[in-house]
Coordinates of C-alpha atoms in Angstrom, one line a residue:
M175 CA -36.8 10.6 15.4
S176 CA -39.0 9.3 12.5
N177 CA -42.5 10.3 11.4
F178 CA -44.8 7.2 11.4
L179 CA -48.4 6.9 10.1
V180 CA -49.9 3.9 11.9
A181 CA -53.2 2.4 10.8
G182 CA -55.1 -0.4 12.4
V183 CA -57.5 -1.7 14.9
T184 CA -58.4 -0.1 18.3
Q185 CA -60.3 -2.4 20.6
I186 CA -61.4 -2.7 24.2
E187 CA -59.3 -5.5 25.8
T188 CA -60.0 -7.5 28.9
I189 CA -57.1 -9.5 30.2
V190 CA -57.8 -12.3 32.7
R191 CA -55.2 -14.2 34.7
V192 CA -56.2 -17.9 35.2
D193 CA -54.4 -20.8 36.9
K194 CA -54.3 -23.0 33.8
I195 CA -55.5 -23.1 30.2
P196 CA -57.8 -24.9 29.4
V197 CA -59.8 -23.4 32.3
S198 CA -61.7 -25.8 34.6
Y199 CA -65.3 -25.1 35.1
A200 CA -66.3 -23.4 38.3
P201 CA -69.5 -21.4 39.0
L202 CA -67.5 -18.5 40.4
T203 CA -63.8 -17.7 40.6
S204 CA -62.8 -14.7 42.7
V205 CA -59.2 -13.6 42.5
Q206 CA -58.1 -10.1 43.4
D207 CA -56.1 -8.1 40.7
S208 CA -56.7 -10.8 38.1
I209 CA -58.8 -8.8 35.6
Y210 CA -57.6 -5.8 33.6
T211 CA -59.7 -3.8 31.1
A212 CA -58.4 -1.0 28.9
M213 CA -58.1 0.2 25.3
G214 CA -55.8 -1.9 23.2
G215 CA -55.2 -3.3 19.7
D216 CA -52.0 -4.0 17.8
A217 CA -51.8 -0.7 16.0
Y218 CA -52.9 1.3 19.1
N219 CA -50.1 -0.4 21.2
E220 CA -47.5 0.2 18.5
S221 CA -48.5 3.8 18.2
L222 CA -48.0 4.3 22.0
A223 CA -44.6 2.6 21.9
L224 CA -43.4 4.7 19.0
K225 CA -44.6 7.8 20.6
W226 CA -42.9 6.8 23.9
L227 CA -39.6 6.4 22.0
G228 CA -39.8 9.9 20.7
D229 CA -41.2 9.5 17.2
E230 CA -43.9 11.5 15.6
V231 CA -47.0 9.4 15.3
T232 CA -50.3 9.8 13.4
F233 CA -52.7 7.1 14.5
M234 CA -55.6 6.3 12.2
S235 CA -58.3 3.9 13.3
I236 CA -62.1 3.2 13.5
V237 CA -64.1 2.8 16.6
G238 CA -67.8 2.6 17.7
R239 CA -70.1 5.6 17.2
N240 CA -70.6 6.0 20.9
Q241 CA -67.1 5.3 22.0
D242 CA -65.6 7.7 24.6
L243 CA -62.4 8.8 22.9
G244 CA -61.1 10.0 26.3
L245 CA -60.3 6.3 27.1
I246 CA -57.6 6.5 24.4
N247 CA -55.5 8.6 26.8
P248 CA -56.0 7.7 30.4
P249 CA -55.0 10.5 32.8
D250 CA -52.2 8.5 34.5
R251 CA -50.2 7.9 31.3
K252 CA -47.2 10.2 30.5
I253 CA -47.8 10.3 26.7
T254 CA -50.9 11.0 24.7
L255 CA -52.1 10.0 21.2
S256 CA -54.0 12.4 19.1
T257 CA -57.6 11.2 18.5
D258 CA -58.1 13.5 15.5
Y259 CA -57.9 10.5 13.1
I260 CA -59.7 7.9 15.2
I261 CA -63.1 7.9 13.5
P262 CA -66.2 6.9 15.5
Q263 CA -68.3 5.3 12.7
M264 CA -68.8 1.6 13.7
K265 CA -71.8 0.3 15.4
E266 CA -69.6 -0.7 18.3
T267 CA -65.9 -0.8 19.1
P268 CA -64.2 -4.2 18.6
T269 CA -63.7 -6.2 21.8
E270 CA -61.2 -8.8 22.8
V271 CA -60.9 -11.0 25.9
V272 CA -57.6 -12.8 26.6
L273 CA -57.0 -15.5 29.2
Y274 CA -53.4 -16.2 30.1
D275 CA -51.7 -18.5 32.6
K276 CA -48.3 -18.9 34.3
Q277 CA -47.0 -21.1 31.4
R278 CA -47.5 -18.1 29.0
K279 CA -50.4 -19.9 27.3
Q280 CA -53.1 -17.6 26.0
Q281 CA -56.6 -18.1 24.8
T282 CA -58.2 -15.2 22.9
F283 CA -61.8 -14.4 22.3
E284 CA -62.3 -11.7 19.6
D285 CA -65.3 -9.8 18.4
I286 CA -64.5 -7.4 15.6
K287 CA -68.1 -6.2 15.4
D288 CA -68.8 -4.6 12.0
L289 CA -65.1 -3.7 11.3
R290 CA -65.0 -5.6 7.9
E291 CA -67.8 -3.5 6.5
N292 CA -66.2 -0.1 7.4
V293 CA -63.9 2.0 5.2
Y294 CA -61.6 4.9 6.1
D295 CA -61.7 8.2 4.3
M296 CA -58.6 8.1 2.2
N297 CA -58.9 11.8 1.3
V298 CA -57.7 12.4 4.9
V299 CA -54.9 9.9 4.6
T300 CA -53.0 11.0 1.4
P301 CA -51.6 14.3 2.5
I302 CA -50.4 12.9 5.8
A303 CA -48.9 9.8 4.1
G304 CA -47.0 12.1 1.8
V305 CA -44.9 13.5 4.6
C306 CA -44.4 10.4 6.8
D307 CA -41.2 8.3 6.8
M308 CA -43.0 5.0 7.1
M309 CA -46.5 3.5 7.2
V310 CA -47.2 0.9 9.8
L311 CA -50.2 -1.2 9.0
A312 CA -52.4 -3.9 10.4
N313 CA -53.8 -6.4 7.9
A314 CA -57.4 -5.2 8.6
N315 CA -59.7 -4.7 5.6
F316 CA -59.9 -0.9 6.0
C317 CA -56.1 -0.8 5.8
R318 CA -55.9 -2.2 2.3
P319 CA -56.1 1.3 0.6
F320 CA -53.4 2.5 2.9
A321 CA -51.0 -0.1 1.4
K322 CA -51.9 1.0 -2.1
T323 CA -51.4 4.7 -1.2
A324 CA -48.0 3.9 0.4
A325 CA -46.9 2.1 -2.7
E326 CA -48.0 5.0 -5.0
L327 CA -46.1 7.5 -2.8
K328 CA -43.1 5.1 -2.6
K329 CA -43.3 5.1 1.2
P330 CA -41.9 2.0 3.1
I331 CA -44.5 -0.2 4.6
A332 CA -44.2 -2.3 7.8
V333 CA -47.1 -4.8 8.4
N334 CA -47.9 -6.8 11.5
I335 CA -49.6 -9.9 10.1
R336 CA -50.0 -11.3 13.6
N337 CA -51.1 -14.9 13.4
Y338 CA -50.3 -16.5 10.0
N339 CA -52.9 -18.7 8.4
P340 CA -51.9 -20.4 5.1
E341 CA -55.5 -20.5 4.0
K342 CA -55.8 -16.8 4.3
E343 CA -52.5 -15.9 2.7
K344 CA -54.1 -15.0 -0.6
Y345 CA -56.2 -12.4 1.3
N346 CA -53.1 -10.8 2.6
T347 CA -51.2 -10.3 -0.6
D348 CA -52.3 -6.6 -0.6
F349 CA -50.0 -6.2 2.4
L350 CA -47.4 -8.9 1.8
E351 CA -46.4 -7.7 -1.7
P352 CA -45.5 -4.0 -1.0
A353 CA -44.2 -4.5 2.6
K354 CA -40.6 -3.7 3.4
V355 CA -40.8 -5.1 6.9
L356 CA -43.1 -8.0 8.0
Y357 CA -43.8 -9.3 11.5
F358 CA -45.3 -12.7 12.2
S359 CA -45.9 -14.7 15.3
D360 CA -45.2 -18.5 15.1
D361 CA -48.3 -19.3 17.3
T362 CA -50.2 -20.9 14.4
L363 CA -47.2 -21.8 12.2
S364 CA -47.2 -25.4 11.0
E365 CA -44.1 -25.4 8.8
D366 CA -40.4 -25.2 9.6
P367 CA -39.8 -21.5 10.6
Y368 CA -36.7 -21.1 8.4
D369 CA -38.5 -22.6 5.5
F370 CA -41.4 -20.3 6.1
I371 CA -39.2 -17.2 6.1
D372 CA -37.4 -18.4 2.9
R373 CA -40.8 -18.9 1.2
M374 CA -42.1 -15.5 2.3
A375 CA -38.9 -13.7 1.2
S376 CA -38.8 -15.5 -2.2
S377 CA -42.5 -15.1 -2.9
Y378 CA -42.7 -11.4 -2.0
G379 CA -39.2 -10.0 -2.1
T380 CA -39.5 -8.7 1.5
E381 CA -36.4 -6.9 2.8
V382 CA -36.9 -7.6 6.5
I383 CA -38.9 -10.4 8.2
I384 CA -39.2 -10.9 12.0
L385 CA -40.7 -14.2 13.2
G386 CA -41.6 -14.0 16.9
Q387 CA -41.3 -17.3 18.8
G388 CA -42.5 -16.3 22.2
S389 CA -40.3 -17.4 25.0
E390 CA -37.8 -19.0 22.5
G391 CA -37.0 -15.5 21.1
L392 CA -37.3 -14.7 17.4
I393 CA -35.7 -15.1 13.9
L394 CA -34.5 -12.1 12.0
F395 CA -34.1 -12.1 8.3
D396 CA -32.5 -9.1 6.5
K397 CA -32.1 -9.6 2.7
T398 CA -29.8 -6.6 2.3
K399 CA -27.4 -7.7 5.0
N400 CA -27.7 -11.4 4.1
I401 CA -28.8 -12.2 7.7
K402 CA -31.1 -15.0 8.9
A403 CA -30.4 -15.6 12.5
H404 CA -32.1 -16.7 15.7
Y405 CA -32.0 -14.4 18.8
K406 CA -32.9 -15.7 22.3
T407 CA -35.0 -13.6 24.7
V408 CA -33.3 -11.5 27.3
K409 CA -34.5 -10.9 30.9
T410 CA -34.8 -7.5 32.4
N411 CA -38.0 -8.1 34.4
E412 CA -40.1 -10.8 36.0
V413 CA -42.9 -12.0 33.8
V414 CA -46.3 -10.7 34.7
N415 CA -48.1 -10.7 31.4
T416 CA -46.8 -11.4 27.8
I417 CA -49.8 -9.9 26.0
G418 CA -48.7 -7.0 23.9
A419 CA -45.0 -7.9 23.9
G420 CA -45.0 -8.6 20.2
N421 CA -46.4 -5.1 19.5
A422 CA -43.8 -3.5 21.7
L423 CA -41.0 -5.5 20.0
F424 CA -42.2 -4.6 16.5
A425 CA -42.5 -0.9 17.3
C426 CA -39.1 -0.7 19.0
F427 CA -37.5 -2.4 16.0
L428 CA -39.0 0.0 13.6
H429 CA -37.9 3.0 15.7
Y430 CA -34.3 2.0 15.6
Y431 CA -34.3 0.5 12.1
M432 CA -35.6 3.7 10.6
E433 CA -33.2 5.7 12.8
T434 CA -30.0 3.7 12.0
G435 CA -30.7 1.2 9.2
D436 CA -29.0 -1.4 11.4
S437 CA -31.5 -4.4 11.8
V438 CA -29.3 -6.3 14.2
N439 CA -28.9 -3.4 16.7
A440 CA -32.6 -2.6 16.2
I441 CA -33.7 -6.2 17.0
K442 CA -31.5 -6.3 20.1
N443 CA -33.0 -3.1 21.4
A444 CA -36.5 -4.5 20.5
L445 CA -35.8 -7.7 22.6
L446 CA -34.9 -5.5 25.6
F447 CA -38.0 -3.3 25.1
A448 CA -40.3 -6.4 25.0
S449 CA -38.6 -8.1 27.9
Y450 CA -39.3 -5.1 30.1
K451 CA -42.8 -4.8 28.8
I452 CA -43.8 -8.3 30.0
G453 CA -43.3 -7.2 33.6
Y454 CA -46.4 -5.1 33.5
M455 CA -50.2 -5.8 33.3
G456 CA -51.9 -4.3 30.2
T457 CA -50.8 -4.2 26.6
S458 CA -50.1 -0.4 26.7
N459 CA -48.1 -0.3 29.9
G460 CA -44.5 -0.9 30.8
F461 CA -42.3 0.8 28.2
M462 CA -38.6 1.1 28.7
T463 CA -37.0 4.5 28.2
V464 CA -34.3 5.2 25.6
E465 CA -31.8 5.6 28.4
Q466 CA -32.7 2.3 30.0
L467 CA -32.4 0.6 26.6
E468 CA -28.9 2.0 26.1
Q469 CA -27.8 0.8 29.6
W470 CA -29.2 -2.7 29.2
R471 CA -27.9 -3.0 25.7
N472 CA -24.4 -2.1 26.7
L473 CA -24.6 -4.4 29.8
I474 CA -25.8 -7.5 27.8
W475 CA -24.1 -7.1 24.4
G476 CA -21.5 -4.4 25.1
I477 CA -22.7 -2.4 22.2
K478 CA -21.4 1.2 22.1
K479 CA -23.4 4.1 20.8
T480 CA -24.0 4.0 17.1
P481 CA -22.4 6.8 15.0
F482 CA -26.0 8.2 14.7
E483 CA -26.3 8.4 18.5
E484 CA -22.9 9.9 19.0
Q485 CA -23.7 12.7 16.7
G486 CA -26.7 13.5 19.0
A487 CA -29.1 13.2 16.0

C-alpha cells in the first residue's frame, strides 16, 4: 500500500451514447439508459481507483462555491474519498459532456469555467506532500506549484498529460521536466508514436512513459529497464463505455509500480484493470478487485505472485 497525493480537476460529467459520430441532426432523440451524469475528472477518477486498490489517497481539487460535496461520494459506492481538501472557491464547477458511439469514437465538449484563474493554498499542501510516497498530478494551472513542491521535497511525480498538443508543450514543461512517470493518449498525436516517446524521454529524462493507444493497446517505455514495447489490450468484459479507461489504467499502473518497482507486471495489471472498467457506464464505476486482477493475470500471462505479494506485504 502506498500513500498518494492526487491533485487535479473535479468536474460534472454527462456521458451520452449515440448511434454514430458525427451525430445526425434530429429535433428529438429519445433512448432509454443512454445518458449518465455524475462527478468525474481525471484526478477524481484516479483517486477512486487508487483508493479501491487499497492505497492511502489525499485528493486535492477545486470546485464551484455552491457545489454539493455530497455528490463526491454517492451512497451506493463502496469506497469514499475525503472532501477535506476539495475547495469550493470557483464560480462554478467545471463541466464536460462526452458523446460516444459503438466504434469507440468520442466527441468531448468541455467548459472549465474559471479554473485557470484559481489557485490552491499551498500552505495546506506542503505538510501532506512531505509524507506521501508519490504525487499524481493533472496538468491544470493550479497544479503547477504542486510540481515545484514535489521537486523540492524530492517526491516522485506522475502526470497525466491527457491529450498531447505540440503547440502547448512549452506550457507543460513545469510538469514534463520533473515527472518520473508520464501518461499520454495518442488521440491527437501526429508523429510516429515511438519517435514521440524517444523525443519525450531524451528531452526530459523521463523514467517511465505510457502512451495509450485506445483499442490498439499501449506502448510502455522504462528507461531503467531499457524497455520500449507495445502491449495489446486484453478482454475481460464486453465494451459498454471506454470513457475513463485511461484514468483507471494509469492509476492501477502507479499502484503496482510503487508497490513492486516492476513496470511490466504493473502495466499488465493495468491493462486488465482498464479492460474490466470499460464494461461499465460512468468514469468512476467498474473497478476490478485485487483478487480478480491476480486471477486474470495468472490466467492470461501465467504470472505467479511477486516476491512482494508472497511476503504478504
